[in-house]
GROMACS .gro file of C-alpha atoms in nm:
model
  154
    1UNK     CA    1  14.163  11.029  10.725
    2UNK     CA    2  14.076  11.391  10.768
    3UNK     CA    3  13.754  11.440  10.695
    4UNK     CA    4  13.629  11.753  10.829
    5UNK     CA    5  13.489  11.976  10.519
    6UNK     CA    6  13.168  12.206  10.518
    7UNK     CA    7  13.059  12.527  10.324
    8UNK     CA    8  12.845  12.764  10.478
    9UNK     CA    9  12.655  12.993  10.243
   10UNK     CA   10  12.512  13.344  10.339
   11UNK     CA   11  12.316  13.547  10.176
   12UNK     CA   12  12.284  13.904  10.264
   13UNK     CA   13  11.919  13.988  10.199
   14UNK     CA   14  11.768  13.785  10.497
   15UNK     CA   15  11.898  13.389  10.558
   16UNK     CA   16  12.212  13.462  10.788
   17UNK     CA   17  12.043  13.648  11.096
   18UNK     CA   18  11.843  13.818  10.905
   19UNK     CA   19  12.112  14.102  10.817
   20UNK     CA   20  11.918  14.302  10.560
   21UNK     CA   21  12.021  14.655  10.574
   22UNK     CA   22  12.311  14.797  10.407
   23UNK     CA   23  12.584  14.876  10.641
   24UNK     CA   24  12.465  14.592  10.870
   25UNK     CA   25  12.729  14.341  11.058
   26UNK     CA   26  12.659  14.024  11.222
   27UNK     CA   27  12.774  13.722  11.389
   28UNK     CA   28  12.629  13.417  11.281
   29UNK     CA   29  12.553  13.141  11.540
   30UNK     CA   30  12.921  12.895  11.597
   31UNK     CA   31  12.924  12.589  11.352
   32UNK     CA   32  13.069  12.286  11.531
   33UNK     CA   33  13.346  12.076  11.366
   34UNK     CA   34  13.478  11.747  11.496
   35UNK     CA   35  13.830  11.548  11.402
   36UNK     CA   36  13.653  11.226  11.321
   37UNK     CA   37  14.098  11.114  11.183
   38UNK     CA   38  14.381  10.943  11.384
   39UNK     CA   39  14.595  11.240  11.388
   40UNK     CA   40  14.587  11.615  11.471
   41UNK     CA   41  14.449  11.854  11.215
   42UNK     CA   42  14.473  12.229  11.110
   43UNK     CA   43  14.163  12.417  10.988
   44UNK     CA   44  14.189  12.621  10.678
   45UNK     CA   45  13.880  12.855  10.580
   46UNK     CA   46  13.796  13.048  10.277
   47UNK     CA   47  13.562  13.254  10.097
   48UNK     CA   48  13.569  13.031   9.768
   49UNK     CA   49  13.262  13.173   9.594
   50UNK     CA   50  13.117  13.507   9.558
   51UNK     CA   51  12.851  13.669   9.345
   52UNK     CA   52  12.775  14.047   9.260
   53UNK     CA   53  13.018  14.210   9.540
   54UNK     CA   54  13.394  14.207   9.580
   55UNK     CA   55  13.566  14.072   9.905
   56UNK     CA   56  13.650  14.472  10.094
   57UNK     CA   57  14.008  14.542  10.148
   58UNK     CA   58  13.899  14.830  10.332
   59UNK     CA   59  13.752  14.881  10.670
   60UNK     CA   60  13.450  14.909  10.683
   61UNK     CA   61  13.361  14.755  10.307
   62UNK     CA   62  13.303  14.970  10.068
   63UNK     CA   63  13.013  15.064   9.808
   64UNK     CA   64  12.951  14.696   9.681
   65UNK     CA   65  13.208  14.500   9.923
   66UNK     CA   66  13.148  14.276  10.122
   67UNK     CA   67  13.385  14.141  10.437
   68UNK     CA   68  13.338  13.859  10.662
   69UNK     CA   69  13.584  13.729  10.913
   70UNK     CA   70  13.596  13.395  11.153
   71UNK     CA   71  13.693  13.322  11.512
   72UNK     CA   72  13.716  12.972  11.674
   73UNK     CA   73  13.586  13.007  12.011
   74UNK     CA   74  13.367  12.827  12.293
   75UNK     CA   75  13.084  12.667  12.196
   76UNK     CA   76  12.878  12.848  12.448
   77UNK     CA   77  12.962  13.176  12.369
   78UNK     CA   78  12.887  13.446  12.084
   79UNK     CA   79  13.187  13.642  12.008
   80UNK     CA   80  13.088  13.988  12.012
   81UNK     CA   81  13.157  14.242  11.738
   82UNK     CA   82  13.456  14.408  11.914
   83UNK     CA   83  13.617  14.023  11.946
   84UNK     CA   84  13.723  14.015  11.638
   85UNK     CA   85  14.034  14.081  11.487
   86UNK     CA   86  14.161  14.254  11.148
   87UNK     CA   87  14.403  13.941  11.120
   88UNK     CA   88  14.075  13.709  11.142
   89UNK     CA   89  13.973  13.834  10.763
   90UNK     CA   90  13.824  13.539  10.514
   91UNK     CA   91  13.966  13.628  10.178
   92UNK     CA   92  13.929  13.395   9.852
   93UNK     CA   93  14.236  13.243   9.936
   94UNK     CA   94  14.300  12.944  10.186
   95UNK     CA   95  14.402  13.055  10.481
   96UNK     CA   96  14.534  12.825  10.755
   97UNK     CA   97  14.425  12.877  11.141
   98UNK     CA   98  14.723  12.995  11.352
   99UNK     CA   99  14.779  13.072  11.683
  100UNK     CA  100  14.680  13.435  11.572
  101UNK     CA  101  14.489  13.377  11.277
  102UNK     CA  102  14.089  13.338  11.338
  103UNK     CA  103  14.204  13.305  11.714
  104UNK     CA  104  14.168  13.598  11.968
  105UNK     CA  105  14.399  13.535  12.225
  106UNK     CA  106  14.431  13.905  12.394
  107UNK     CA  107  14.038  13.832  12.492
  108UNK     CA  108  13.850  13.504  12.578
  109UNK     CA  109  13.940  13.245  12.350
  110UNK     CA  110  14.121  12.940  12.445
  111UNK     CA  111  14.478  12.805  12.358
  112UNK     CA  112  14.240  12.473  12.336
  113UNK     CA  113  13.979  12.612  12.116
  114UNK     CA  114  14.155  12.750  11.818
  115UNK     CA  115  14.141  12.595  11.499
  116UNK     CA  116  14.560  12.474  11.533
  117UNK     CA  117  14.633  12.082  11.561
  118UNK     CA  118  14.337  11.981  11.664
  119UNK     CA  119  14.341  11.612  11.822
  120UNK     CA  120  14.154  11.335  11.740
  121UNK     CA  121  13.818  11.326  11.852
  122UNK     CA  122  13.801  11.647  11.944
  123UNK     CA  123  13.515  11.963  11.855
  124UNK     CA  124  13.612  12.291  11.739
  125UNK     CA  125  13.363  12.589  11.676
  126UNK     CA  126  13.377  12.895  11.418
  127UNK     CA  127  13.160  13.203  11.477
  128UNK     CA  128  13.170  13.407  11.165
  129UNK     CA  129  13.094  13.778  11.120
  130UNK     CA  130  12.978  13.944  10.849
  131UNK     CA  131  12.980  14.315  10.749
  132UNK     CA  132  12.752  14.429  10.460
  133UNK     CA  133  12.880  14.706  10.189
  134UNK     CA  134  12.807  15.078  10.284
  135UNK     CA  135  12.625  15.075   9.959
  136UNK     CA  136  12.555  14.892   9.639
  137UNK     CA  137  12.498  15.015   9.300
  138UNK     CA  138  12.413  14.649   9.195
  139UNK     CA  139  12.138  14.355   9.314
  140UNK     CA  140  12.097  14.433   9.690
  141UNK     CA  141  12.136  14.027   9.677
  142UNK     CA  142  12.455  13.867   9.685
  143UNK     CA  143  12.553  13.499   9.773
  144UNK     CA  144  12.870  13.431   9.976
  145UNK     CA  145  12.983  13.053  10.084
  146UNK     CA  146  13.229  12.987  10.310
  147UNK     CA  147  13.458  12.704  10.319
  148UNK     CA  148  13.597  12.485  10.602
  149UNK     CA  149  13.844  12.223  10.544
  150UNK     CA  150  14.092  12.048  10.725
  151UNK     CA  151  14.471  11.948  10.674
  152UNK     CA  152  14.765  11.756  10.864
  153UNK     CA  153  14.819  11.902  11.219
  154UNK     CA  154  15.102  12.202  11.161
   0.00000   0.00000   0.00000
């Protein structure tokens, strides 16, 4: 059974840490996740949904772009802004944790913490940041949900 799935939605007028100001980043508080299966599984994460503003493929986003990338990490501690990584990007696509991928090995995180084969009975958390776009020329609202899902151990 894998059974770990969640979607976190953010909005970028107030409800995710309040970021309300154009050109604003911020890193959400970590959501927990727990391997309630019998075997080791691999987190993949997503930006599934999006309204008004494109996913940026630039750095920073662009007039009506929006980015927002993910690090598993300890529990107890809130990556900063510098922690993260280009290669820790959400983008509509799945994208399967790896050993590099929404992992930040050259800093703090552990080889244990990552979102790779995680046992049984075992927590993992996701910090997510998001980075607003230097402008919009559309609603100055825009929902985003992220998606967390697990599959077999890789």
């Amino acid at each position: 059974v894998i059974s770990p799935s969640a979607q976190t939605s953010f909005i970028s007028s107030g409800t995710m840490n309040q970021v309300s100001t154009i050109t604003a980043v911020e890193v959400t508080p970590g959501i927990t996740y727990r391997n309630v299966g019998a075997i080791p599984i691999t987190y993949v994460v997503s930006i599934p949904t999006f309204t008004v503003w494109q996913i940026a493929t630039s750095t920073p986003p662009g007039p009506n772009q929006f980015r927002i990338s993910g690090l598993w990490a300890d529990p107890d501690l809130i990556p900063g802004v510098g922690k993260f990584q280009s290669d820790d990007y959400l983008t509509a696509t799945p994208q399967t944790s790896t050993a590099v991928k929404f992992y930040n090995n050259a800093n703090w995180s552990s080889a244990t913490k990552g979102g790779l084969n995680v046992p049984p009975g075992e927590d993992r958390t996701i910090y997510f940041m998001y980075e607003a776009p230097s402008s919009t020329t559309t609603s100055p609202n825009a929902s985003v949900t992220v998606s967390v899902t697990a599959i077999a151990g890789q």
